[in-house]
C-alpha positions as a LaTeX table, in Angstrom:
\begin{tabular}{lrrr}
\hline
Residue & $x$ (\AA) & $y$ (\AA) & $z$ (\AA) \\
\hline
Met1 & 20.42 & 199.35 & 11.11 \\
Ser2 & 18.00 & 196.60 & 11.70 \\
Ser3 & 17.70 & 194.67 & 14.89 \\
Ile4 & 16.94 & 190.94 & 14.48 \\
Val5 & 14.86 & 189.83 & 17.40 \\
Lys6 & 14.83 & 186.46 & 19.12 \\
Met7 & 12.50 & 185.85 & 22.02 \\
Arg8 & 9.28 & 184.06 & 22.81 \\
Thr9 & 6.29 & 185.99 & 24.03 \\
Gly10 & 5.35 & 183.75 & 26.93 \\
Arg11 & 1.71 & 183.44 & 27.94 \\
Leu12 & $-0.34$ & 186.59 & 27.61 \\
Cys13 & $-3.84$ & 185.16 & 27.95 \\
Leu14 & $-4.32$ & 185.80 & 31.67 \\
Pro15 & $-3.24$ & 189.48 & 31.61 \\
Val16 & $-5.44$ & 190.12 & 28.58 \\
Leu17 & $-8.48$ & 188.57 & 30.26 \\
Leu18 & $-7.82$ & 190.54 & 33.42 \\
Leu19 & $-7.59$ & 193.76 & 31.42 \\
Val20 & $-10.87$ & 193.11 & 29.68 \\
Gly21 & $-12.49$ & 192.72 & 33.07 \\
Cys22 & $-10.80$ & 195.56 & 34.92 \\
Trp23 & $-8.69$ & 198.51 & 33.92 \\
Cys24 & $-8.30$ & 202.11 & 34.96 \\
Phe25 & $-6.32$ & 205.17 & 34.09 \\
Ser26 & $-3.93$ & 206.68 & 36.63 \\
Gln27 & $-0.81$ & 208.80 & 36.80 \\
Ser28 & 2.45 & 207.27 & 35.49 \\
Ala29 & 5.60 & 207.94 & 33.55 \\
Phe30 & 3.80 & 207.36 & 30.27 \\
Ala31 & 1.36 & 210.21 & 30.85 \\
Gln32 & 3.68 & 212.20 & 28.62 \\
Gly33 & 1.68 & 211.45 & 25.51 \\
Gly34 & 0.16 & 214.89 & 25.06 \\
Ser35 & $-3.48$ & 213.79 & 25.28 \\
Pro36 & $-5.84$ & 215.66 & 27.61 \\
Asp37 & $-7.97$ & 212.56 & 28.19 \\
Tyr38 & $-5.71$ & 209.52 & 28.01 \\
Lys39 & $-4.02$ & 209.70 & 31.38 \\
Asp40 & $-1.81$ & 206.73 & 31.55 \\
Gly41 & $-2.36$ & 203.40 & 30.08 \\
Met42 & $-4.16$ & 200.33 & 31.23 \\
Thr43 & $-3.71$ & 199.70 & 34.94 \\
Leu44 & $-4.99$ & 196.85 & 37.05 \\
Lys45 & $-5.23$ & 197.86 & 40.72 \\
Leu46 & $-4.45$ & 195.11 & 43.18 \\
Asp47 & $-5.64$ & 196.98 & 46.28 \\
Ser48 & $-7.96$ & 199.85 & 47.14 \\
Ser49 & $-5.12$ & 202.37 & 47.60 \\
Gly50 & $-3.75$ & 201.89 & 44.08 \\
Gln51 & $-0.21$ & 201.44 & 45.41 \\
Lys52 & $-0.23$ & 197.81 & 44.29 \\
Tyr53 & $-0.80$ & 197.55 & 40.57 \\
Ile54 & 0.16 & 196.05 & 37.22 \\
Arg55 & 0.32 & 198.43 & 34.26 \\
Phe56 & 0.31 & 197.52 & 30.56 \\
Met57 & 1.27 & 199.62 & 27.54 \\
Thr58 & 1.62 & 198.85 & 23.86 \\
Trp59 & 2.42 & 200.86 & 20.75 \\
Ala60 & 3.24 & 200.30 & 17.10 \\
Thr61 & 4.64 & 202.51 & 14.34 \\
Phe62 & 4.14 & 201.85 & 10.62 \\
Trp63 & 6.16 & 203.51 & 7.83 \\
Ala64 & 5.40 & 204.10 & 4.17 \\
Arg65 & 8.62 & 205.29 & 2.55 \\
Gln66 & 10.08 & 206.42 & $-0.79$ \\
Thr67 & 13.90 & 206.32 & $-0.78$ \\
Gln68 & 16.55 & 207.52 & $-3.22$ \\
Ala69 & 19.23 & 204.81 & $-3.41$ \\
Asn70 & 22.95 & 205.38 & $-3.12$ \\
Pro71 & 24.76 & 205.18 & $-6.48$ \\
Gly72 & 25.22 & 201.66 & $-7.83$ \\
Thr73 & 22.58 & 200.01 & $-5.61$ \\
Ala74 & 20.88 & 196.72 & $-6.41$ \\
Ile75 & 18.05 & 195.28 & $-4.31$ \\
Asn76 & 17.53 & 191.53 & $-4.56$ \\
Gly77 & 20.07 & 191.67 & $-7.40$ \\
Val78 & 18.07 & 194.22 & $-9.44$ \\
Arg79 & 19.43 & 197.74 & $-10.05$ \\
Lys80 & 17.47 & 200.42 & $-8.21$ \\
Asp81 & 17.79 & 204.20 & $-8.31$ \\
Asn82 & 14.98 & 204.43 & $-5.74$ \\
Trp83 & 12.51 & 202.16 & $-4.02$ \\
Thr84 & 9.19 & 202.21 & $-2.17$ \\
Asp85 & 8.55 & 200.10 & 0.89 \\
Phe86 & 6.20 & 199.60 & 3.80 \\
Ser87 & 7.63 & 198.60 & 7.15 \\
Leu88 & 6.89 & 197.95 & 10.79 \\
Arg89 & 9.34 & 200.36 & 12.36 \\
Gln90 & 8.58 & 199.20 & 15.89 \\
Phe91 & 6.21 & 197.31 & 18.13 \\
Arg92 & 6.39 & 197.31 & 21.93 \\
Leu93 & 4.54 & 195.55 & 24.73 \\
Val94 & 5.54 & 196.88 & 28.15 \\
Thr95 & 4.37 & 195.83 & 31.58 \\
Tyr96 & 5.56 & 197.01 & 34.97 \\
Ser97 & 4.31 & 196.43 & 38.48 \\
Gln98 & 4.66 & 197.49 & 42.08 \\
Leu99 & 3.41 & 195.39 & 44.98 \\
Ser100 & 5.07 & 197.86 & 47.33 \\
Pro101 & 6.16 & 201.49 & 46.88 \\
Arg102 & 9.70 & 200.19 & 47.43 \\
Tyr103 & 9.82 & 197.66 & 44.59 \\
Leu104 & 9.27 & 197.79 & 40.84 \\
Ile105 & 9.73 & 195.29 & 37.99 \\
Leu106 & 9.53 & 196.14 & 34.27 \\
Ala107 & 9.55 & 193.97 & 31.14 \\
Asp108 & 9.53 & 195.22 & 27.53 \\
Ile109 & 9.36 & 193.02 & 24.43 \\
Gly110 & 8.93 & 193.92 & 20.79 \\
Ile111 & 10.22 & 193.93 & 17.23 \\
Asp112 & 11.98 & 196.50 & 15.06 \\
Asn113 & 12.48 & 197.18 & 11.38 \\
Gln114 & 10.52 & 194.59 & 9.41 \\
Ala115 & 10.27 & 195.34 & 5.69 \\
Phe116 & 9.83 & 193.39 & 2.47 \\
Ser117 & 13.44 & 192.16 & 2.29 \\
Ser118 & 14.94 & 192.82 & 5.71 \\
Gly119 & 14.14 & 192.34 & 9.37 \\
Gly120 & 13.01 & 188.72 & 9.32 \\
Ala121 & 14.20 & 185.92 & 11.57 \\
Ala122 & 16.55 & 183.29 & 10.15 \\
Gly123 & 15.26 & 179.96 & 8.90 \\
Gly124 & 12.40 & 178.72 & 6.78 \\
Gly125 & 13.74 & 178.97 & 3.23 \\
Asn126 & 11.14 & 180.49 & 0.93 \\
Thr127 & 8.64 & 180.61 & 3.79 \\
Gly128 & 10.88 & 182.65 & 6.09 \\
Asn129 & 14.24 & 184.39 & 6.14 \\
Gly130 & 16.44 & 182.05 & 4.18 \\
Gly131 & 19.47 & 184.32 & 3.91 \\
Gln132 & 21.30 & 184.93 & 0.65 \\
Asn133 & 20.30 & 181.48 & $-0.66$ \\
Tyr134 & 16.72 & 182.77 & $-0.84$ \\
Ala135 & 17.27 & 186.38 & $-1.85$ \\
Gly136 & 14.10 & 188.41 & $-1.42$ \\
Thr137 & 12.59 & 186.43 & 1.47 \\
Leu138 & 14.61 & 188.24 & 4.12 \\
Gly139 & 11.72 & 190.11 & 5.69 \\
Lys140 & 9.41 & 187.37 & 6.93 \\
Lys141 & 8.56 & 186.22 & 10.45 \\
Pro142 & 10.51 & 188.58 & 12.71 \\
Gly143 & 11.03 & 187.21 & 16.20 \\
Leu144 & 10.10 & 189.06 & 19.38 \\
Tyr145 & 13.05 & 189.95 & 21.55 \\
Leu146 & 13.64 & 191.39 & 24.99 \\
His147 & 14.27 & 195.13 & 25.14 \\
Asp148 & 14.19 & 195.67 & 28.91 \\
Leu149 & 13.91 & 193.51 & 32.01 \\
Trp150 & 14.89 & 195.06 & 35.30 \\
Asn151 & 14.10 & 195.15 & 39.02 \\
Glu152 & 14.27 & 198.29 & 41.13 \\
Tyr153 & 14.34 & 199.14 & 44.83 \\
Ala154 & 13.69 & 202.59 & 46.32 \\
Ile155 & 16.39 & 203.35 & 48.90 \\
Val156 & 15.15 & 206.91 & 49.38 \\
Pro157 & 11.96 & 207.45 & 47.30 \\
Asp158 & 10.94 & 210.74 & 45.69 \\
Lys159 & 8.13 & 211.05 & 48.26 \\
Asp160 & 8.28 & 210.16 & 51.93 \\
Leu161 & 6.24 & 207.00 & 52.39 \\
Val162 & 4.73 & 208.23 & 55.67 \\
Ser163 & 4.10 & 211.96 & 55.17 \\
Gly164 & 3.70 & 211.92 & 51.39 \\
Lys165 & 5.92 & 215.01 & 51.10 \\
Asn166 & 8.63 & 215.32 & 48.46 \\
Asn167 & 12.11 & 214.40 & 49.64 \\
Lys168 & 14.93 & 216.80 & 48.81 \\
Ala169 & 16.91 & 213.91 & 47.36 \\
Ser170 & 16.04 & 210.42 & 46.19 \\
Val171 & 18.00 & 207.26 & 45.36 \\
Tyr172 & 16.80 & 204.16 & 43.52 \\
Ile173 & 18.88 & 201.11 & 42.66 \\
Gly174 & 18.07 & 198.65 & 39.91 \\
Thr175 & 19.51 & 195.60 & 38.19 \\
Gly176 & 18.94 & 193.87 & 34.87 \\
Leu177 & 18.88 & 194.58 & 31.14 \\
His178 & 18.17 & 198.29 & 31.32 \\
Tyr179 & 17.89 & 201.57 & 29.43 \\
Trp180 & 19.18 & 203.94 & 32.15 \\
Asn181 & 21.81 & 205.31 & 29.76 \\
Gly182 & 24.30 & 208.10 & 30.03 \\
Val183 & 25.75 & 210.31 & 27.27 \\
Ser184 & 22.66 & 212.41 & 26.36 \\
Arg185 & 18.93 & 212.82 & 26.83 \\
Met186 & 18.35 & 211.27 & 23.42 \\
Thr187 & 20.45 & 208.22 & 24.33 \\
Ser188 & 17.43 & 207.27 & 26.49 \\
Ala189 & 14.79 & 208.57 & 24.08 \\
Gly190 & 11.28 & 207.19 & 24.45 \\
Ser191 & 10.24 & 205.69 & 21.13 \\
Ala192 & 6.52 & 206.44 & 21.64 \\
Asn193 & 6.85 & 210.23 & 21.66 \\
Tyr194 & 9.50 & 211.39 & 19.18 \\
Leu195 & 9.26 & 214.93 & 17.88 \\
Ala196 & 10.46 & 214.15 & 14.35 \\
Val197 & 9.45 & 210.54 & 13.48 \\
Asp198 & 12.72 & 209.01 & 14.70 \\
Val199 & 16.21 & 209.68 & 16.07 \\
Pro200 & 19.54 & 210.38 & 14.29 \\
Leu201 & 20.86 & 206.93 & 15.40 \\
Tyr202 & 24.25 & 208.28 & 16.53 \\
Asn203 & 22.54 & 209.17 & 19.81 \\
Trp204 & 22.89 & 205.38 & 20.45 \\
Pro205 & 26.68 & 205.09 & 19.95 \\
Leu206 & 26.95 & 201.35 & 20.69 \\
Val207 & 23.67 & 200.21 & 19.16 \\
Asp208 & 23.47 & 196.45 & 18.57 \\
Leu209 & 27.22 & 195.91 & 19.00 \\
Ser210 & 28.19 & 195.96 & 22.68 \\
Asp211 & 24.57 & 196.63 & 23.63 \\
Gln212 & 21.20 & 195.07 & 22.80 \\
Phe213 & 19.31 & 197.81 & 21.00 \\
Ala214 & 20.80 & 200.47 & 23.33 \\
Arg215 & 20.52 & 198.30 & 26.46 \\
Gln216 & 23.22 & 196.63 & 28.55 \\
Leu217 & 23.20 & 194.30 & 31.54 \\
Gly218 & 24.15 & 195.98 & 34.78 \\
Ile219 & 23.37 & 197.87 & 37.95 \\
Tyr220 & 22.04 & 201.43 & 37.93 \\
Leu221 & 21.37 & 204.26 & 40.35 \\
Lys222 & 18.89 & 207.02 & 39.59 \\
Gly223 & 16.97 & 209.76 & 41.35 \\
Asn224 & 16.79 & 213.48 & 42.00 \\
Ile225 & 18.83 & 215.95 & 44.06 \\
Gly226 & 16.83 & 219.16 & 44.24 \\
Pro227 & 16.32 & 220.31 & 40.63 \\
Val228 & 18.89 & 217.84 & 39.26 \\
Ser229 & 17.78 & 214.50 & 37.81 \\
Tyr230 & 20.54 & 211.91 & 37.55 \\
Arg231 & 21.22 & 208.35 & 36.38 \\
Trp232 & 24.41 & 206.29 & 36.58 \\
Ala233 & 25.16 & 202.67 & 35.74 \\
Leu234 & 27.85 & 200.01 & 35.97 \\
Asn235 & 27.38 & 197.63 & 33.04 \\
Lys236 & 28.90 & 194.56 & 31.45 \\
Pro237 & 28.95 & 195.19 & 27.68 \\
Phe238 & 27.93 & 192.37 & 25.37 \\
Ser239 & 30.87 & 190.63 & 23.70 \\
Val240 & 31.98 & 191.87 & 20.29 \\
Leu241 & 34.87 & 189.98 & 18.69 \\
Ser242 & 37.00 & 190.44 & 15.58 \\
Thr243 & 39.96 & 188.73 & 13.93 \\
Ala244 & 43.10 & 190.18 & 12.37 \\
Thr245 & 42.96 & 190.62 & 8.59 \\
Ala246 & 45.57 & 190.92 & 5.87 \\
Phe247 & 44.37 & 193.92 & 3.83 \\
Pro248 & 45.56 & 194.70 & 0.29 \\
Lys249 & 48.95 & 196.39 & 0.15 \\
Gly250 & 48.63 & 200.13 & 0.73 \\
Ser251 & 45.17 & 199.85 & 2.35 \\
Arg252 & 44.51 & 202.14 & 5.30 \\
Asp253 & 42.07 & 199.72 & 6.87 \\
Ser254 & 44.63 & 197.88 & 9.01 \\
Ser255 & 45.16 & 201.06 & 11.07 \\
Phe256 & 41.46 & 201.68 & 11.76 \\
Ala257 & 39.95 & 200.78 & 15.14 \\
Val258 & 37.23 & 198.13 & 15.12 \\
Asp259 & 34.96 & 196.78 & 17.86 \\
Asn260 & 36.57 & 194.07 & 19.98 \\
Asn261 & 36.03 & 193.90 & 23.75 \\
Ala262 & 37.35 & 190.36 & 24.26 \\
Thr263 & 39.10 & 191.30 & 27.51 \\
Gly264 & 35.68 & 191.82 & 29.11 \\
Lys265 & 36.10 & 195.14 & 30.92 \\
Leu266 & 33.17 & 196.76 & 32.72 \\
Ala267 & 31.64 & 200.04 & 31.55 \\
Thr268 & 30.29 & 203.06 & 33.42 \\
Thr269 & 27.82 & 205.61 & 32.12 \\
Gly270 & 25.91 & 208.56 & 33.53 \\
Tyr271 & 23.73 & 211.55 & 32.73 \\
Ala272 & 22.44 & 214.47 & 34.79 \\
Ala273 & 20.06 & 217.30 & 33.89 \\
Trp274 & 19.25 & 220.54 & 35.70 \\
Gln275 & 15.49 & 221.11 & 35.46 \\
Phe276 & 14.65 & 224.82 & 35.54 \\
Phe277 & 10.85 & 224.60 & 35.24 \\
Asp278 & 8.57 & 221.56 & 35.57 \\
Lys279 & 10.17 & 218.38 & 36.79 \\
Glu280 & 9.91 & 215.44 & 34.42 \\
Asn281 & 8.63 & 212.08 & 35.57 \\
Thr282 & 11.60 & 209.70 & 35.80 \\
Gln283 & 9.86 & 206.61 & 37.11 \\
Leu284 & 10.82 & 205.03 & 33.78 \\
Pro285 & 13.99 & 205.83 & 31.79 \\
Tyr286 & 12.34 & 206.96 & 28.53 \\
Tyr287 & 12.80 & 210.68 & 27.82 \\
Thr288 & 9.99 & 212.50 & 26.00 \\
Gly289 & 10.67 & 214.14 & 22.64 \\
Thr290 & 7.75 & 216.59 & 22.80 \\
Tyr291 & 5.00 & 217.11 & 25.37 \\
Val292 & 2.60 & 218.58 & 22.77 \\
Gly293 & 1.91 & 221.70 & 24.80 \\
Thr294 & 1.11 & 219.96 & 28.10 \\
Lys295 & 4.29 & 220.70 & 30.08 \\
Lys296 & 6.78 & 223.56 & 30.56 \\
Val297 & 10.33 & 222.20 & 30.54 \\
Phe298 & 13.81 & 223.68 & 30.19 \\
Asn299 & 16.75 & 221.39 & 30.99 \\
Leu300 & 20.52 & 221.53 & 30.64 \\
Gly301 & 22.21 & 218.13 & 30.66 \\
Ala302 & 25.57 & 216.37 & 30.35 \\
Gly303 & 26.61 & 212.74 & 30.26 \\
Tyr304 & 29.32 & 210.22 & 29.44 \\
Tyr305 & 30.16 & 206.57 & 28.69 \\
His306 & 33.48 & 204.84 & 29.40 \\
Ser307 & 34.60 & 201.31 & 28.64 \\
Ala308 & 38.25 & 200.26 & 28.76 \\
Glu309 & 39.60 & 198.12 & 25.90 \\
Gly310 & 36.45 & 198.30 & 23.82 \\
Thr311 & 38.12 & 198.51 & 20.40 \\
Val312 & 41.37 & 197.34 & 18.78 \\
Thr313 & 43.81 & 198.23 & 16.01 \\
Gln314 & 46.20 & 195.80 & 14.37 \\
Val315 & 49.90 & 196.04 & 15.17 \\
Ser316 & 50.72 & 194.92 & 11.62 \\
Asn317 & 48.88 & 194.27 & 8.36 \\
Ser318 & 48.72 & 190.52 & 8.81 \\
Ala319 & 46.15 & 187.86 & 9.56 \\
Leu320 & 48.43 & 186.84 & 12.45 \\
Ser321 & 48.73 & 190.36 & 13.87 \\
Thr322 & 48.36 & 191.10 & 17.56 \\
Phe323 & 46.16 & 193.96 & 18.74 \\
Asn324 & 46.54 & 197.32 & 20.39 \\
Arg325 & 43.52 & 197.91 & 22.62 \\
His326 & 41.71 & 201.25 & 23.03 \\
Ser327 & 39.18 & 202.63 & 25.47 \\
Ile328 & 35.80 & 203.95 & 24.39 \\
Asn329 & 35.30 & 207.45 & 25.84 \\
Leu330 & 32.13 & 209.33 & 24.93 \\
Trp331 & 30.58 & 212.51 & 26.30 \\
Ala332 & 27.87 & 214.98 & 25.37 \\
Val333 & 26.14 & 218.15 & 26.51 \\
Asp334 & 22.58 & 219.04 & 25.57 \\
Val335 & 19.66 & 221.38 & 26.10 \\
Phe336 & 15.95 & 220.60 & 25.89 \\
Ala337 & 13.05 & 223.06 & 25.93 \\
Asp338 & 9.30 & 222.53 & 25.68 \\
Leu339 & 7.60 & 225.87 & 26.22 \\
Pro340 & 3.88 & 226.54 & 25.80 \\
Phe341 & 2.86 & 230.12 & 25.04 \\
Gly342 & $-0.12$ & 232.14 & 23.90 \\
Gly343 & $-2.41$ & 231.20 & 26.77 \\
Lys344 & $-4.50$ & 228.10 & 27.44 \\
Asn345 & $-7.02$ & 228.81 & 24.71 \\
Ala346 & $-4.42$ & 228.96 & 21.92 \\
Asn347 & $-1.77$ & 226.70 & 23.54 \\
Trp348 & 1.04 & 227.28 & 21.07 \\
Ala349 & 4.24 & 225.47 & 22.06 \\
Phe350 & 7.90 & 225.52 & 21.04 \\
Thr351 & 9.95 & 222.33 & 21.36 \\
Gly352 & 13.71 & 222.41 & 20.87 \\
Tyr353 & 16.59 & 220.03 & 21.46 \\
Ser354 & 20.28 & 220.45 & 20.71 \\
Ala355 & 23.18 & 218.13 & 21.58 \\
Phe356 & 26.94 & 218.16 & 21.02 \\
Tyr357 & 28.62 & 214.74 & 21.02 \\
His358 & 32.34 & 214.02 & 21.35 \\
Tyr359 & 33.12 & 210.37 & 20.60 \\
Asp360 & 36.47 & 208.59 & 20.95 \\
Phe361 & 36.37 & 204.92 & 19.93 \\
Gly362 & 40.06 & 204.73 & 19.05 \\
Pro363 & 42.01 & 205.74 & 15.93 \\
Asn364 & 39.81 & 206.50 & 12.91 \\
Tyr365 & 36.91 & 204.33 & 14.07 \\
Leu366 & 33.87 & 204.72 & 11.82 \\
Arg367 & 30.59 & 202.88 & 11.47 \\
Tyr368 & 28.15 & 203.11 & 8.57 \\
Gly369 & 24.48 & 202.28 & 8.86 \\
Ser370 & 20.85 & 203.26 & 8.37 \\
Ile371 & 17.30 & 202.53 & 9.46 \\
Ile372 & 15.77 & 199.64 & 7.49 \\
Asn373 & 18.16 & 199.06 & 4.64 \\
Glu374 & 16.87 & 196.39 & 2.30 \\
Asn375 & 18.65 & 193.35 & 0.79 \\
Val376 & 21.18 & 195.55 & $-1.02$ \\
Ser377 & 24.30 & 194.82 & $-3.03$ \\
Gln378 & 26.38 & 196.47 & $-5.73$ \\
Asp379 & 25.00 & 196.58 & $-9.25$ \\
Pro380 & 27.84 & 195.03 & $-11.31$ \\
Thr381 & 26.91 & 197.08 & $-14.39$ \\
Phe382 & 27.26 & 200.46 & $-12.62$ \\
Lys383 & 30.31 & 202.42 & $-13.83$ \\
Gly384 & 30.22 & 205.60 & $-11.69$ \\
Asp385 & 31.46 & 206.47 & $-8.21$ \\
Val386 & 29.79 & 204.58 & $-5.36$ \\
Ser387 & 29.38 & 205.83 & $-1.82$ \\
Gln388 & 32.03 & 204.70 & 0.64 \\
Ala389 & 29.15 & 204.14 & 3.07 \\
Gly390 & 27.80 & 201.33 & 0.90 \\
Phe391 & 24.52 & 200.77 & $-0.89$ \\
Gly392 & 20.83 & 201.33 & $-0.30$ \\
Asn393 & 20.38 & 204.12 & 2.25 \\
Ser394 & 23.60 & 203.59 & 4.21 \\
Ala395 & 25.51 & 206.64 & 5.47 \\
Pro396 & 28.31 & 207.44 & 7.96 \\
Leu397 & 26.76 & 207.44 & 11.42 \\
Ile398 & 29.02 & 206.81 & 14.39 \\
Gly399 & 32.76 & 207.34 & 14.74 \\
Thr400 & 35.66 & 208.99 & 16.48 \\
Gly401 & 34.98 & 212.69 & 16.05 \\
Thr402 & 32.23 & 215.19 & 16.85 \\
Ser403 & 28.55 & 215.52 & 16.02 \\
Trp404 & 26.06 & 218.33 & 16.51 \\
Phe405 & 22.35 & 217.59 & 16.28 \\
Thr406 & 19.50 & 220.10 & 16.58 \\
Gln407 & 15.75 & 219.77 & 16.14 \\
Ala408 & 12.92 & 222.23 & 16.69 \\
Gly409 & 9.16 & 222.07 & 16.47 \\
Leu410 & 6.26 & 224.51 & 16.61 \\
Leu411 & 2.86 & 223.33 & 17.87 \\
Leu412 & 0.15 & 225.34 & 16.15 \\
Pro413 & $-2.74$ & 226.75 & 18.23 \\
Lys414 & $-5.58$ & 224.43 & 19.10 \\
Thr415 & $-8.05$ & 227.08 & 17.95 \\
Ile416 & $-7.41$ & 225.89 & 14.38 \\
Phe417 & $-9.71$ & 222.97 & 15.12 \\
Gln418 & $-12.17$ & 222.82 & 17.98 \\
Gly419 & $-11.20$ & 219.37 & 19.22 \\
Lys420 & $-8.30$ & 217.12 & 20.08 \\
Thr421 & $-6.56$ & 217.35 & 16.70 \\
Arg422 & $-3.30$ & 219.32 & 16.82 \\
Phe423 & $-0.72$ & 220.21 & 14.17 \\
Gln424 & 3.02 & 220.57 & 14.67 \\
Thr425 & 5.79 & 221.44 & 12.24 \\
Phe426 & 9.43 & 220.48 & 12.80 \\
Gly427 & 12.90 & 220.61 & 11.30 \\
Glu428 & 16.29 & 219.04 & 12.04 \\
Phe429 & 19.95 & 219.64 & 11.21 \\
Ser430 & 23.01 & 217.45 & 11.77 \\
Leu431 & 26.70 & 218.29 & 11.34 \\
Gln432 & 29.35 & 215.58 & 11.82 \\
Arg433 & 33.15 & 215.44 & 11.50 \\
Phe434 & 35.03 & 212.15 & 11.69 \\
Asp435 & 38.75 & 211.73 & 12.31 \\
Arg436 & 38.95 & 209.20 & 9.46 \\
Phe437 & 37.88 & 211.89 & 7.01 \\
Lys438 & 40.11 & 214.63 & 8.48 \\
Asn439 & 38.35 & 218.02 & 8.38 \\
Ala440 & 35.50 & 217.06 & 6.06 \\
Ser441 & 31.98 & 217.92 & 7.23 \\
Phe442 & 28.91 & 215.74 & 6.71 \\
Thr443 & 25.45 & 217.23 & 7.01 \\
Tyr444 & 21.83 & 216.28 & 6.69 \\
Trp445 & 18.55 & 218.04 & 7.33 \\
Ser446 & 14.91 & 217.11 & 7.61 \\
Ala447 & 11.55 & 218.85 & 7.64 \\
Gly448 & 8.03 & 217.66 & 8.30 \\
Gly449 & 5.03 & 217.72 & 10.56 \\
Asn450 & 2.84 & 215.80 & 12.97 \\
Ile451 & $-0.94$ & 215.50 & 13.06 \\
Tyr452 & $-1.96$ & 214.54 & 16.60 \\
Leu453 & $-5.42$ & 213.01 & 16.55 \\
Asp454 & $-5.11$ & 212.31 & 20.29 \\
Gly455 & $-1.62$ & 213.34 & 21.35 \\
His456 & 1.04 & 210.69 & 20.76 \\
His457 & $-1.66$ & 208.05 & 21.28 \\
Ala458 & $-2.90$ & 208.51 & 17.71 \\
Arg459 & $-0.45$ & 210.31 & 15.45 \\
Ile460 & 0.29 & 210.71 & 11.74 \\
Ser461 & 3.66 & 212.14 & 10.70 \\
Ile462 & 5.34 & 213.10 & 7.44 \\
Lys463 & 9.04 & 213.79 & 7.02 \\
Tyr464 & 11.59 & 214.37 & 4.27 \\
Gln465 & 15.18 & 213.70 & 5.30 \\
Thr466 & 18.49 & 213.82 & 3.46 \\
Arg467 & 21.69 & 211.83 & 4.06 \\
Pro468 & 25.25 & 212.35 & 2.81 \\
Val469 & 26.86 & 210.40 & $-0.03$ \\
Val470 & 30.58 & 209.84 & 0.63 \\
Val471 & 33.11 & 209.86 & $-2.21$ \\
Ala472 & 36.90 & 210.35 & $-1.78$ \\
Asp473 & 36.47 & 210.97 & 1.98 \\
Arg474 & 34.15 & 213.91 & 1.36 \\
Gln475 & 30.41 & 214.53 & 1.12 \\
Asp476 & 29.51 & 214.35 & $-2.55$ \\
Gly477 & 25.90 & 215.47 & $-2.52$ \\
Ser478 & 22.92 & 213.93 & $-0.73$ \\
Lys479 & 20.11 & 211.46 & $-1.20$ \\
Gly480 & 16.73 & 211.64 & 0.48 \\
Ser481 & 13.80 & 209.71 & 1.87 \\
Leu482 & 10.14 & 210.65 & 2.27 \\
Ile483 & 8.44 & 208.93 & 5.21 \\
Ile484 & 4.78 & 208.83 & 6.21 \\
Ala485 & 4.38 & 207.25 & 9.66 \\
Thr486 & 1.34 & 206.25 & 11.68 \\
Gln487 & 1.36 & 205.38 & 15.37 \\
Val488 & $-1.13$ & 204.16 & 17.95 \\
Phe489 & $-0.06$ & 204.05 & 21.59 \\
Leu490 & $-2.28$ & 202.57 & 24.30 \\
\hline
\end{tabular}
C-alpha cells in the first residue's frame, strides 16, 4: 500500500549549519529509542534555560526482501512465482520547537515505499515514473510529502510552570495535519521503534483514503488525568469520491460499500490508556513499540473513530444509480506491556501487545492491499485459481468485521555481550473475519528478531511473515515474505 509523496523540502541549509555548530542532547519524547547513551536527538538551545529550543530528528529504514507471489502474478508483464527487491521503506525528517513552554510547532516530511517498480513520482517517461506507458520505470524519483504539521498550546501543562510540580490533570489543544489518532495504540504507532519490523496495516483503517498516511486535518485535545493518558480530535476527512457502476448481471459487487464521503461530514476520534506503572512521554503522538528494557510499562487502552456518511452502496445495479450512505464506526481495545526482569545486570525484558478491532464501514466493505507491491498484473497464460485479493503480495486487510492482532518479544540478557549490542526475538499472530466472507477466518503469523547495535538508533531486523491467499471467499493457503531491515535513527 504505497504512499506517493508530493512536497518540496524547502530550505534546509541554515538548520544544518546551525546543527554543525551547536547541538546537545536533552530529554524529549524521542528518548524512547532504547539506547543508554543517545538521550534525545539533536537540539539547538535558544536560551540558557533550555526552555526555548529547536529539535531535529531523522531516520531511515531499508528493506531487502524475498517474496512469494500470489498465483498468476506478472511483474512488468513477466510471470513471477517470487521476486527479490530492495526498497526504502521510510525516510523521515522531523523538527519541532518551543519558544515558550506554552507553545509547540512540529513539522514532519518524508517518503515511503520506494522500490524498483513502485513508489516513484509521476512524470519523466523513461527517466522517472511514466505510468503504464513506461512499464518498469515506476519506482524512480519519489517526491517528499508532508506527514505532520501542527501547532499546539498548553492550556494546563503537565507541570506547573511556576512550581515545577506535576499537575493532577493536563490539557493541550492543537491544530493542523496531525497524528493524534484514536482507535488503538498502534493507530498512532511510532515508525522509528517498531517491535516487529512494521505494523499489520489494518491498525490504520483509513490509510491513504480519507486520511494522508494516517493523518487528518483537524483540532485535537490531549493530556493526562491522573494515570490516564487521553487524546481526542475533531477532523475533516480528506475527500474520497466514487461513481455508480453497472456490474455484470448476478455480480455481488453492486451491494458492497465503497469509500465516498462527498457530503463532507466531520469525524471524531479518541483513545485513552490507563498507565499502571511508568508513565509514557506523550509530548509527541508516536507510541513506542518496544522500549528495549529501559522502561516498565503496563497499559490498558480503548479508542474509537466515527464519521457519518463515509461510505456508500448503490440503490440499484446501474451506472445511474443513487446511493445509500453509511457511517464509519470503528472501535478497539488493547493492552501493552513492556516489563524488564532479571535485574539490572541481565536486563531481560518482555514486550507484548494485543488489540481487538471492531470495524463497521457499511455492508460488506472490504479493502485489499499490501506494503510495497510492485508493478503487478495478471499473467494471461496462468490457468489456475487466482487470489481474490489480486496479484503480487496483496491480501485482505481492512473491512467490516473483526480483527485480533497480537505480538510478543523477548529481549535477551545484556550479559551475552559486554556492550551496547542487544538481541530480541519476536512473533506475531493475526486473526480476521470479514462480513463479506461470512464466517471464514483469515490468519497470518510472523517470527523474527532484532539486533540492536545502539537501541533503535542502529538496528538490524529479520522477519518471516505469511499472508492469506483468498479463493472462493475462503483462505486457501498462504504465501510468505522474508525481510531483512536496517535502520539508523538520529
